[in-house]
Coordinates of N, CA and C and ligand atoms in Angstrom, one line a residue:
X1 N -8.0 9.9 -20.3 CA -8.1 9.9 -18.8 C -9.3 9.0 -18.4
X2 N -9.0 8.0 -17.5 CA -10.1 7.1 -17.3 C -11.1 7.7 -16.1
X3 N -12.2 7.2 -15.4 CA -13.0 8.2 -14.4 C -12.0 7.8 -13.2
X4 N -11.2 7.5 -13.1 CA -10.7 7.1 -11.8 C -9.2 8.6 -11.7
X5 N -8.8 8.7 -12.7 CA -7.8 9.6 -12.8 C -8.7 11.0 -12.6
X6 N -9.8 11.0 -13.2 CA -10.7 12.1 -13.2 C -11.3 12.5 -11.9
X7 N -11.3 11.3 -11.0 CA -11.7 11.5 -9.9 C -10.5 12.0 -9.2
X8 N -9.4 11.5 -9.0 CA -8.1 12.3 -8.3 C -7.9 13.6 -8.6
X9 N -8.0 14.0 -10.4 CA -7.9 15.4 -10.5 C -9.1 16.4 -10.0
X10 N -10.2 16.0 -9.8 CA -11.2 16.9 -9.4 C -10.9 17.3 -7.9
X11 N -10.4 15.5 -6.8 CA -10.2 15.9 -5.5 C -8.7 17.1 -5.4
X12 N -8.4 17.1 -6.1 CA -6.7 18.0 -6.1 C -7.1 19.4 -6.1
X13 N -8.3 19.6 -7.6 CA -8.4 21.4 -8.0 C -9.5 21.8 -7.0
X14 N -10.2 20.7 -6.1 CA -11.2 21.6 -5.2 C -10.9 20.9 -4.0
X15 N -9.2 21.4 -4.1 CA -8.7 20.9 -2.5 C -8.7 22.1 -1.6
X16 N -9.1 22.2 -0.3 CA -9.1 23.2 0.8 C -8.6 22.4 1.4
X17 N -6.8 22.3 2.3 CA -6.6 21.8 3.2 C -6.8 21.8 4.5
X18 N -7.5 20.7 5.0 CA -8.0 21.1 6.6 C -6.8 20.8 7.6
X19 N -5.7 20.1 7.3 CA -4.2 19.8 7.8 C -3.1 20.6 7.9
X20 N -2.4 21.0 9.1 CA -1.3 22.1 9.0 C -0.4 21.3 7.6
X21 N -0.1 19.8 7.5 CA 0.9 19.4 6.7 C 0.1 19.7 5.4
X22 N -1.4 19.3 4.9 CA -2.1 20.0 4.0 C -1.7 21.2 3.3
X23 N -1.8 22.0 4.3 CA -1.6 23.9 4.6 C -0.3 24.1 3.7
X24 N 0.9 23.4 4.4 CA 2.4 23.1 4.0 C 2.8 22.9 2.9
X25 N 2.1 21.9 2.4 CA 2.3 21.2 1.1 C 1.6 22.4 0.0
X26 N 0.1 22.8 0.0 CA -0.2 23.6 -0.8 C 0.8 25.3 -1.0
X27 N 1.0 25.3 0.5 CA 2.3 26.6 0.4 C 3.6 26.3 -0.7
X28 N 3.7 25.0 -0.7 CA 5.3 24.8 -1.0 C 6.3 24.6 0.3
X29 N 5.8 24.3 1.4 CA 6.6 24.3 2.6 C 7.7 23.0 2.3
X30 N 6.4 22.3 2.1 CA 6.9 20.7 2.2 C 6.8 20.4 0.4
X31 N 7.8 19.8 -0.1 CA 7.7 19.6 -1.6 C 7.7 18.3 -1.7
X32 N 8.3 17.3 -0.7 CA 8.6 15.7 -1.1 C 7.8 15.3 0.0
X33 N 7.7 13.8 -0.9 CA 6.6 12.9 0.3 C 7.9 12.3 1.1
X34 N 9.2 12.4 0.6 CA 10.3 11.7 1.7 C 10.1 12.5 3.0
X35 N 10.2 14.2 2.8 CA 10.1 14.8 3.7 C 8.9 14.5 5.1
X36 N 7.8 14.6 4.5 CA 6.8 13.8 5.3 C 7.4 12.5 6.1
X37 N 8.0 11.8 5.4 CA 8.2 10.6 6.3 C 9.6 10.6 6.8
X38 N 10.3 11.2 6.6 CA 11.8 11.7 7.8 C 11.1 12.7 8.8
X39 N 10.4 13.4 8.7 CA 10.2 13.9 9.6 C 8.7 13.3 10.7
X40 N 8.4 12.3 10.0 CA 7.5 11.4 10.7 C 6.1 12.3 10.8
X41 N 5.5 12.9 10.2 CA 4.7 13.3 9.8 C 3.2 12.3 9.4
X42 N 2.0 12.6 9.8 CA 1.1 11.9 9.6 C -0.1 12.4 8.6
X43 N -0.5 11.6 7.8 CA -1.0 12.2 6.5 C -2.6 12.1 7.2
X44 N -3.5 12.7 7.1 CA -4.6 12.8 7.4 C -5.7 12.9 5.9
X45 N -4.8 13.3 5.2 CA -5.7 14.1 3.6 C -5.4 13.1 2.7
X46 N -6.1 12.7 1.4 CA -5.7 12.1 0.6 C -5.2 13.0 -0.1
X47 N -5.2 14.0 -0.6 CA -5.0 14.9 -1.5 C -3.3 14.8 -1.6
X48 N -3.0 15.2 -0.2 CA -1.4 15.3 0.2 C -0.6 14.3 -0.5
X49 N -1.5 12.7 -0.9 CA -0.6 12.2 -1.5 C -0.7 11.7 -3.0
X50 N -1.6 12.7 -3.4 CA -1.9 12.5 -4.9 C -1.0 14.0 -5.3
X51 N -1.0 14.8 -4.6 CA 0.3 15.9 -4.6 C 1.4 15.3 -4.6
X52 N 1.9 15.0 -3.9 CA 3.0 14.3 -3.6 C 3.3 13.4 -4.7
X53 N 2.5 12.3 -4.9 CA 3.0 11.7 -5.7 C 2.2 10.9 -7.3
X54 N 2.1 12.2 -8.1 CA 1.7 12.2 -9.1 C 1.4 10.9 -9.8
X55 N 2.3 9.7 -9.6 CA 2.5 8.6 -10.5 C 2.3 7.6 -10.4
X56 N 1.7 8.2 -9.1 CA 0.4 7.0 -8.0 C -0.3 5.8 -9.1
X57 N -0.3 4.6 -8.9 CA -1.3 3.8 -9.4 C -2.2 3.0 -8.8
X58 N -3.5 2.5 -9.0 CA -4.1 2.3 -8.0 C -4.5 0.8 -9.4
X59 N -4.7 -0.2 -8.2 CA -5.6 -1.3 -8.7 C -6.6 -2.1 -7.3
X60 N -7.3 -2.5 -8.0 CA -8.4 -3.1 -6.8 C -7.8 -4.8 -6.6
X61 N -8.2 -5.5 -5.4 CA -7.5 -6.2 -5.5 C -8.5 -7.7 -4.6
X62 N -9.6 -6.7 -4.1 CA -10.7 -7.5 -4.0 C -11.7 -6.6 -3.7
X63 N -13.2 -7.5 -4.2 CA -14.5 -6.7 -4.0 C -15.7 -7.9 -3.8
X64 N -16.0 -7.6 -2.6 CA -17.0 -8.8 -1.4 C -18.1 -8.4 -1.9
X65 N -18.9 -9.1 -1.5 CA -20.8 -8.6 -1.0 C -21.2 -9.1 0.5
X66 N -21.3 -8.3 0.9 CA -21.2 -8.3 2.5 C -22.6 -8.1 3.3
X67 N -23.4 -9.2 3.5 CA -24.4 -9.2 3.8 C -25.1 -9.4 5.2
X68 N -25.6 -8.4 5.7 CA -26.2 -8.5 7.7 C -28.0 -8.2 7.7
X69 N -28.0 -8.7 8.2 CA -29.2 -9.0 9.4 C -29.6 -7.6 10.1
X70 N -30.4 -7.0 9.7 CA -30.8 -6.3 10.3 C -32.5 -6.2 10.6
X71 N -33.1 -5.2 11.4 CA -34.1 -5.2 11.8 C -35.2 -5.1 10.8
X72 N -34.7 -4.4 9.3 CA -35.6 -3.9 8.3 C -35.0 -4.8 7.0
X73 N -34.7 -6.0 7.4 CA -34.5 -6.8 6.7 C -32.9 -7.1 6.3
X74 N -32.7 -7.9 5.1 CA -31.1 -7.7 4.9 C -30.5 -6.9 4.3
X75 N -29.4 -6.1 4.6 CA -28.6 -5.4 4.1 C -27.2 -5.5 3.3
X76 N -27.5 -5.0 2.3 CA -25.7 -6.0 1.6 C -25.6 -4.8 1.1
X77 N -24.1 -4.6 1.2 CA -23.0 -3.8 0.4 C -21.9 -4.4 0.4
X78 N -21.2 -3.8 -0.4 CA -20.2 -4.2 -0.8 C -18.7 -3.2 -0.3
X79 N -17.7 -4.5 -0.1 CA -16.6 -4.4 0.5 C -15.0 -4.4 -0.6
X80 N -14.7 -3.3 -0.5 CA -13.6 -3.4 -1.7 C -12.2 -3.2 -1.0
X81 N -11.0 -3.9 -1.5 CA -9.6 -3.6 -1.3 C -8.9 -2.9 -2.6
X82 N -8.3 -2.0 -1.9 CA -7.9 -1.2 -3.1 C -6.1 -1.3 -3.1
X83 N -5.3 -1.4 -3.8 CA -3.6 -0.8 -3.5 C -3.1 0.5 -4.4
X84 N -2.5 0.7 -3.3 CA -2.0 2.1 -4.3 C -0.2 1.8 -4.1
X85 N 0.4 2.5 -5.0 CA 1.7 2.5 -5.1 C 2.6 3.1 -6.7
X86 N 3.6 3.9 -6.3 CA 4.5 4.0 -6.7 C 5.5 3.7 -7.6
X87 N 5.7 2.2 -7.4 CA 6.6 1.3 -8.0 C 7.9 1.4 -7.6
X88 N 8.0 2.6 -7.0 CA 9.2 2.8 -6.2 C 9.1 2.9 -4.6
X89 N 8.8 2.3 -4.0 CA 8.9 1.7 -2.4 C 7.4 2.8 -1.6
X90 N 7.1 3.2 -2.6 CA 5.8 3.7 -1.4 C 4.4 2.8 -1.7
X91 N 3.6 2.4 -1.0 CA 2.8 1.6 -1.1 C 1.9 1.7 -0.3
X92 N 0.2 1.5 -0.8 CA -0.6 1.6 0.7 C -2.0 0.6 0.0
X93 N -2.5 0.5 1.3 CA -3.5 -1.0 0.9 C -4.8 0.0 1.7
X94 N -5.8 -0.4 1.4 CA -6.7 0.4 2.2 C -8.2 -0.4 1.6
X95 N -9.1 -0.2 2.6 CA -10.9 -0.7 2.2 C -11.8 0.1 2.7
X96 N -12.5 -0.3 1.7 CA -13.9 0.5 1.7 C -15.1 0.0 1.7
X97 N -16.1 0.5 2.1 CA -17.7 -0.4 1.9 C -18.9 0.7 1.8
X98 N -19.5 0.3 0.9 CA -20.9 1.1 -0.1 C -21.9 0.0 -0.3
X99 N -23.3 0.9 -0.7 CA -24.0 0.2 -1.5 C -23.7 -0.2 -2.8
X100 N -23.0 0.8 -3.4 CA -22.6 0.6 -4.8 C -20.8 0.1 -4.6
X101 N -20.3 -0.4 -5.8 CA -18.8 -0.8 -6.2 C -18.4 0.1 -6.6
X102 N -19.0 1.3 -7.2 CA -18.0 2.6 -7.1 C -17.7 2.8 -6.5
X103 N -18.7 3.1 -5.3 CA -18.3 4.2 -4.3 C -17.7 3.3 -3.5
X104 N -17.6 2.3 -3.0 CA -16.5 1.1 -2.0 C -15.6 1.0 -3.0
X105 N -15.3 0.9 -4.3 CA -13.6 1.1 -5.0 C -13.0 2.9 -3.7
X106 N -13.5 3.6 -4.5 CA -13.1 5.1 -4.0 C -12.8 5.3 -2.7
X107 N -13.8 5.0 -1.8 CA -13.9 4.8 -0.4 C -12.4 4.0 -0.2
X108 N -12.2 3.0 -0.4 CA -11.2 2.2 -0.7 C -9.6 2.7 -0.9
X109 N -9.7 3.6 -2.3 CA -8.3 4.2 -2.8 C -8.3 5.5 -1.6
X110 N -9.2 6.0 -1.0 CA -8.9 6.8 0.2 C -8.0 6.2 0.9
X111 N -8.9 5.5 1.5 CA -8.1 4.8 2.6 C -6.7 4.3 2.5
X112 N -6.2 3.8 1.3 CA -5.6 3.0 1.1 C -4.2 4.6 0.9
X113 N -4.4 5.5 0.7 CA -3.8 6.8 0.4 C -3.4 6.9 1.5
X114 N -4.3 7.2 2.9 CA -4.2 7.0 3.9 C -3.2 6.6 4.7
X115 N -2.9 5.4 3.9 CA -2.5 4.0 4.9 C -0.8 4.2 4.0
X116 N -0.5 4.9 3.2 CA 0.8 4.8 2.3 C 1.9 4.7 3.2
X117 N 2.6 3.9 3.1 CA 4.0 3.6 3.8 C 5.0 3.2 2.8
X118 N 6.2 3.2 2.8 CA 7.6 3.1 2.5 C 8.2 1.8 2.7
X119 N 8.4 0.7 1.9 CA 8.8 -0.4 2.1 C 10.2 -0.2 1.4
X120 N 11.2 -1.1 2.3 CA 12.4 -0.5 1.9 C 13.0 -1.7 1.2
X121 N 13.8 -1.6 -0.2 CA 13.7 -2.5 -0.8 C 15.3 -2.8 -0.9
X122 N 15.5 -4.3 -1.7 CA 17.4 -4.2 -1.4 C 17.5 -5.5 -2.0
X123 N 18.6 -6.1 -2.2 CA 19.3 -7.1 -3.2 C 19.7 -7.6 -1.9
X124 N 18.9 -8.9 -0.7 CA 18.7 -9.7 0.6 C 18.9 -11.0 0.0
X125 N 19.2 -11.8 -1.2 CA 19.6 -12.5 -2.1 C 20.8 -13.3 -2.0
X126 N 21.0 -14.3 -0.9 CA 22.8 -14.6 -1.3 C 23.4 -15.1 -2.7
X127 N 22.2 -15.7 -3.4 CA 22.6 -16.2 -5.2 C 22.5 -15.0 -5.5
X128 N 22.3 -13.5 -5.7 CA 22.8 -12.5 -5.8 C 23.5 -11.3 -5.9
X129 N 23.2 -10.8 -4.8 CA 24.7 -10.0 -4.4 C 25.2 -8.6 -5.2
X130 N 24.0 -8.2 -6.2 CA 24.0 -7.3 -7.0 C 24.1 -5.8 -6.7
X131 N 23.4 -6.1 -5.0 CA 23.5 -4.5 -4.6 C 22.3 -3.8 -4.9
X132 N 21.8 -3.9 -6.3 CA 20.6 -2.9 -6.4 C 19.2 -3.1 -5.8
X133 N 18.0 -2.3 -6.0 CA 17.2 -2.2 -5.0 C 16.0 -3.3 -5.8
X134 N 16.5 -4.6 -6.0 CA 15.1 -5.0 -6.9 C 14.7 -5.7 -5.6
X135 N 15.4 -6.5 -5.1 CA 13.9 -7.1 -4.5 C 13.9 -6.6 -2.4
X136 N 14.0 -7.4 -2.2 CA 14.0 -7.6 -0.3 C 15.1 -7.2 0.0
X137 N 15.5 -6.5 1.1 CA 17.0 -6.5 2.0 C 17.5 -7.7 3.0
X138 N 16.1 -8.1 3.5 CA 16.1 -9.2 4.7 C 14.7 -10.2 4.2
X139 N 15.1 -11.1 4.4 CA 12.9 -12.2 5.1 C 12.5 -11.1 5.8
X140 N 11.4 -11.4 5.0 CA 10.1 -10.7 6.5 C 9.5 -11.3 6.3
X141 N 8.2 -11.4 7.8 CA 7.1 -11.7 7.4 C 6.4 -10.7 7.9
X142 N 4.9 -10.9 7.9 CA 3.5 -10.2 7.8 C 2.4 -10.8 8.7
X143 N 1.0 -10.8 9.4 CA 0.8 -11.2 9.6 C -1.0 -10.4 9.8
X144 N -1.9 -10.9 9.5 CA -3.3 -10.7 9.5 C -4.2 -11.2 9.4
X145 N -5.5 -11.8 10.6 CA -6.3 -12.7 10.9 C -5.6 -13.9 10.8
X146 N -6.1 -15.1 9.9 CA -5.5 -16.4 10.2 C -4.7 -16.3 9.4
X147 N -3.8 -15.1 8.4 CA -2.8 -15.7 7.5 C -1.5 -15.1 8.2
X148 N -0.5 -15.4 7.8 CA 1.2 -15.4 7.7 C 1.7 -15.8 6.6
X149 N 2.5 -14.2 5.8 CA 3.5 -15.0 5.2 C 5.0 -14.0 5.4
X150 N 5.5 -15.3 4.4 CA 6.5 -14.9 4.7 C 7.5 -14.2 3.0
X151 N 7.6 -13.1 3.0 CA 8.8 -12.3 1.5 C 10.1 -13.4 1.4
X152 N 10.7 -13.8 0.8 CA 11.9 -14.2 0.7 C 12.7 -13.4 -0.4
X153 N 13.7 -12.8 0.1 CA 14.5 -12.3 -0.9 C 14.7 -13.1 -2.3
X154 N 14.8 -12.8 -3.8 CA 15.5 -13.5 -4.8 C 16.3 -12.8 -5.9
X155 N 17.0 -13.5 -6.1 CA 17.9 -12.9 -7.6 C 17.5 -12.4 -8.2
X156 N 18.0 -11.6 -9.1 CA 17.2 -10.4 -10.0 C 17.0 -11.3 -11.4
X157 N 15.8 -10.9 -11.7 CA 15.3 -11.8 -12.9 C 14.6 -13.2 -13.0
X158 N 13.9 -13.2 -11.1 CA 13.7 -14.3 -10.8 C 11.8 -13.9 -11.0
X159 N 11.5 -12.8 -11.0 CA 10.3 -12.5 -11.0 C 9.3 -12.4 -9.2
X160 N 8.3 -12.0 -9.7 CA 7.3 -12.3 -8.2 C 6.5 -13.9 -8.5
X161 N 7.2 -14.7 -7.4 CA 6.7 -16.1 -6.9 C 5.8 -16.4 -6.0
X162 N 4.5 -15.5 -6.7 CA 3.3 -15.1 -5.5 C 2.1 -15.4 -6.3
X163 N 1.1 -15.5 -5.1 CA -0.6 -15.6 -5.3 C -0.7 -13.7 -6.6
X164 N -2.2 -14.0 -6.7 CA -2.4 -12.4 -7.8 C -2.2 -11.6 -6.8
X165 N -2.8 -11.5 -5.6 CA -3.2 -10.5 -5.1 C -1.7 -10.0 -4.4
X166 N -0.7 -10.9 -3.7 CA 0.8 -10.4 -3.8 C 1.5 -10.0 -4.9
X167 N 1.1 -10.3 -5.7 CA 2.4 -9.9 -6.9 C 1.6 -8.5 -7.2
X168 N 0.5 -8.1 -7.3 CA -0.3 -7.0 -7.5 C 0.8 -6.1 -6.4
X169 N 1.0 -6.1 -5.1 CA 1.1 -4.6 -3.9 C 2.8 -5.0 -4.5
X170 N 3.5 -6.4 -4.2 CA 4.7 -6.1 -4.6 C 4.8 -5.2 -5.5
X171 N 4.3 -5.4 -6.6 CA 4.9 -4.7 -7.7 C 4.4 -3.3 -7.7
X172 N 3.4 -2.7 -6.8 CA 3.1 -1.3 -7.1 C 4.3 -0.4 -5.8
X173 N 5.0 -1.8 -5.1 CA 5.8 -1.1 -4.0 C 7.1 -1.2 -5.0
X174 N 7.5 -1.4 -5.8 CA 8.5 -1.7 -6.6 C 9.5 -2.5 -6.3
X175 N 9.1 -3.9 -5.6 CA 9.6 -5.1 -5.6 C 9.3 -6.1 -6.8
X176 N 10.5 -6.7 -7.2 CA 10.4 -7.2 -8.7 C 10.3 -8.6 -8.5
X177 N 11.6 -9.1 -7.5 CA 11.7 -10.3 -7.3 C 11.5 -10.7 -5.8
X178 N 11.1 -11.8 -6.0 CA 10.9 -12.6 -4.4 C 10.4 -13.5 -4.2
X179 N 10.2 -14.9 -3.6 CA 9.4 -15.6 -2.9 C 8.4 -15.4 -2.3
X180 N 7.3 -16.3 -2.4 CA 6.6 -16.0 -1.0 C 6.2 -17.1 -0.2
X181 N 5.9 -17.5 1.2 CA 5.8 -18.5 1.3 C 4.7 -18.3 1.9
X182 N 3.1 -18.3 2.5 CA 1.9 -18.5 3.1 C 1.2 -19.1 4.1
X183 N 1.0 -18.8 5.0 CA 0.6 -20.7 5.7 C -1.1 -19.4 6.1
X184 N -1.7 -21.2 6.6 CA -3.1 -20.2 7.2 C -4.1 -19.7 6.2
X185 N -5.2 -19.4 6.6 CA -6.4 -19.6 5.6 C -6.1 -18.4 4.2
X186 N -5.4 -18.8 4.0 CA -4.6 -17.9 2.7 C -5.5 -17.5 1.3
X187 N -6.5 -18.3 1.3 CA -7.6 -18.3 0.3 C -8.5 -16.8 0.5
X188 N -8.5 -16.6 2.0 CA -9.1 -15.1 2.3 C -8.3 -14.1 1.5
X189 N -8.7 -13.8 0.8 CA -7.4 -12.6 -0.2 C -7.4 -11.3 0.6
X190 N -8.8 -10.6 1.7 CA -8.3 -9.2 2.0 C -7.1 -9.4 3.1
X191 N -7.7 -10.8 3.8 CA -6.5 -11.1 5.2 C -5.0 -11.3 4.7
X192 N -5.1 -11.9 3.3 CA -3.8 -12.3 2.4 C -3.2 -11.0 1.9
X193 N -4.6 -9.6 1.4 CA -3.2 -8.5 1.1 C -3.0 -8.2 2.3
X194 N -3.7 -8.0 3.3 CA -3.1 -7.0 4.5 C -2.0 -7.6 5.0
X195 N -2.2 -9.3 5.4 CA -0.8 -9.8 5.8 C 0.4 -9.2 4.6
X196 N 0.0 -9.1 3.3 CA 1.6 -9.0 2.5 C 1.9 -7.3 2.8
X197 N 1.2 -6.4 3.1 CA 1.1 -4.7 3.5 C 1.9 -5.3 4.7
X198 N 1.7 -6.0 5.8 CA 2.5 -5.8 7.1 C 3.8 -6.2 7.3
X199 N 3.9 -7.2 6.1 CA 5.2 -7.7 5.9 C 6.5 -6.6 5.3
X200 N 5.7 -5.7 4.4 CA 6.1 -4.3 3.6 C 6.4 -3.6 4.1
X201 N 5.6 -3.3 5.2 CA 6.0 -2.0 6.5 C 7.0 -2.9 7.7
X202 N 7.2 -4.0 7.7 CA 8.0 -3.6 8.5 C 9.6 -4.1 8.2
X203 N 9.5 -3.8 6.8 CA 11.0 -3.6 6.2 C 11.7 -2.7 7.0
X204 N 11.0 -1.9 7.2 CA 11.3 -0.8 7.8 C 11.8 -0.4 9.8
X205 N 11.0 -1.0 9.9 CA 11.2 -1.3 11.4 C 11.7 -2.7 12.1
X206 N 12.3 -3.5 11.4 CA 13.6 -4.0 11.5 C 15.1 -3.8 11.8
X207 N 15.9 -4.1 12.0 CA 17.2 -3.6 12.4 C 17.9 -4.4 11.4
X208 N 18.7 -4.5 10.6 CA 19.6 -5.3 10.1 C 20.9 -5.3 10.8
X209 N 21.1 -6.9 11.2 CA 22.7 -6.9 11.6 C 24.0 -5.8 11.1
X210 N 23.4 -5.4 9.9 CA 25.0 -4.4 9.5 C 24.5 -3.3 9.9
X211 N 23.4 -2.8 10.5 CA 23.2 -1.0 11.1 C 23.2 -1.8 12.5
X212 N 23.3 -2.7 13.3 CA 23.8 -2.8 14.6 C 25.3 -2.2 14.9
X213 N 26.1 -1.9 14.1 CA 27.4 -1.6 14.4 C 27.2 -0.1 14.5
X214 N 26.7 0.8 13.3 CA 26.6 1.9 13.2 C 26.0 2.5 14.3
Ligands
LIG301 ZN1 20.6 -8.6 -6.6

C-alpha cells in the first residue's frame, strides 16, 4: 500500500459524516454512486466517494510554485492538479495549494473527489460503428481560460491522440480512443486539463439528435 492509498483508508475508518447523503451512504441507504447521480445528489464529503468507489485512481497531473508579493516578503507555495477516475466514465479533476507538495497533492485529490462527474462514453466513430462504449458518442468541446479543445470520436484501436495531460483524465474516465484537437495557449496544462474535464462533463448535457425523437 503506497502513502496515498494509506491516506484514503485512514480518511474512510475515521469517517463521521457531516452530510445527510454521508449519513445515507454509511447507513446503507444509498449503495451506488449511480444512485447519487440519478437522483442528482451533491457530494459535499470526499469520503462518499472513496466509498463509493473503491477502484478510484488518482494521478497528478501538474504541480506549480506559485509565488506573491506580500508585505512580509515573498510567499511561494505550491499549486497542484490532481485526476481522479474510475476507468469507467466517472472522472474528477480538482487543485490544491500548500507550502509543502504533499499537502497541495492531497488538498488536490480532495477537491478533485469533489468535482467527480460522469462522462458518458459511446462508439461517435462513423469508420466504426461498433456500438461499444470505447470512445466518444458525439465531438465535444471544452473550454477554460485561453484554451479550447475539441474530443473527436475514433475507431476502436485507434488509441488516445492527445497531449500527457489528456490522455492521463481520458483514460482514468475510461475513454480509450479519440482525437484531440486544441487551439489557444494550450502549453498552460492546468487550463489544458480543466478545458479537457469540461469537454467530459458535458457529454452529458448535450442532446443527441437520436434522443430528440424520444
Ligand atoms: Zn466503435
Amino acid at each position: 500500500m503506497n502513502s496515498r492509498e494509506e491516506s484514503v483508508k485512514e480518511r474512510i475508518e475515521g469517517w463521521t459524516p457531516r452530510t445527510r447523503l454521508g449519513k445515507m451512504i454509511l447507513e446503507g441507504k444509498i449503495s451506488s454512486i449511480e444512485e447519487v447521480f440519478t437522483e442528482g445528489l451533491t457530494i459535499r464529503e470526499p469520503e462518499i466517494v472513496d466509498v463509493l468507489l473503491p477502484d478510484l485512481q488518482e494521478e497528478v497531473i501538474n504541480i506549480n510554485l506559485v509565488q506573491k508579493q506580500t508585505d512580509a516578503g515573498e510567499k511561494s507555495r505550491f499549486k497542484a492538479i490532481v485526476a481522479v477516475g474510475n476507468r469507467d466514465g466517472y472522472v474528477g479533476l480538482g487543485s490544491g495549494k500548500a507550502k509543502q507538495v504533499r499537502t497541495a497533492i492531497e488538498k488536490a485529490a480532495i477537491n478533485a473527489r469533489l468535482n467527480i462527474t460522469l462522462a458518458r462514453r459511446g462508439c461517435g466513430s462513423w469508420e466504426c460503428g461498433c456500438g461499444k462504449p470505447h470512445s466518444l458518442p458525439f465531438e465535444v468541446r471544452g473550454k477554460c481560460g485561453g484554451v479550447e479543445i475539441v474530443l473527436v470520436p475514433g475507431p476502436r484501436g485507434l488509441g488516445l491522440v492527445a497531449s500527457e495531460a489528456a490522455k492521463i483524465i481520458l483514460g482514468l474516465a475510461g475513454v480509450k480512443d479519440c482525437w484531440t484537437r486544441s487551439f489557444g495557449s494550450t502549453r498552460t496544462v492546468p487550463s489544458f486539463a480543466y478545458a479537457v474535464f469540461d469537454a467530459l462533463r458535458k457529454t452529458y448535457s448535450l442532446v443527441t439528435p437520436a434522443e430528440w425523437v424520444r
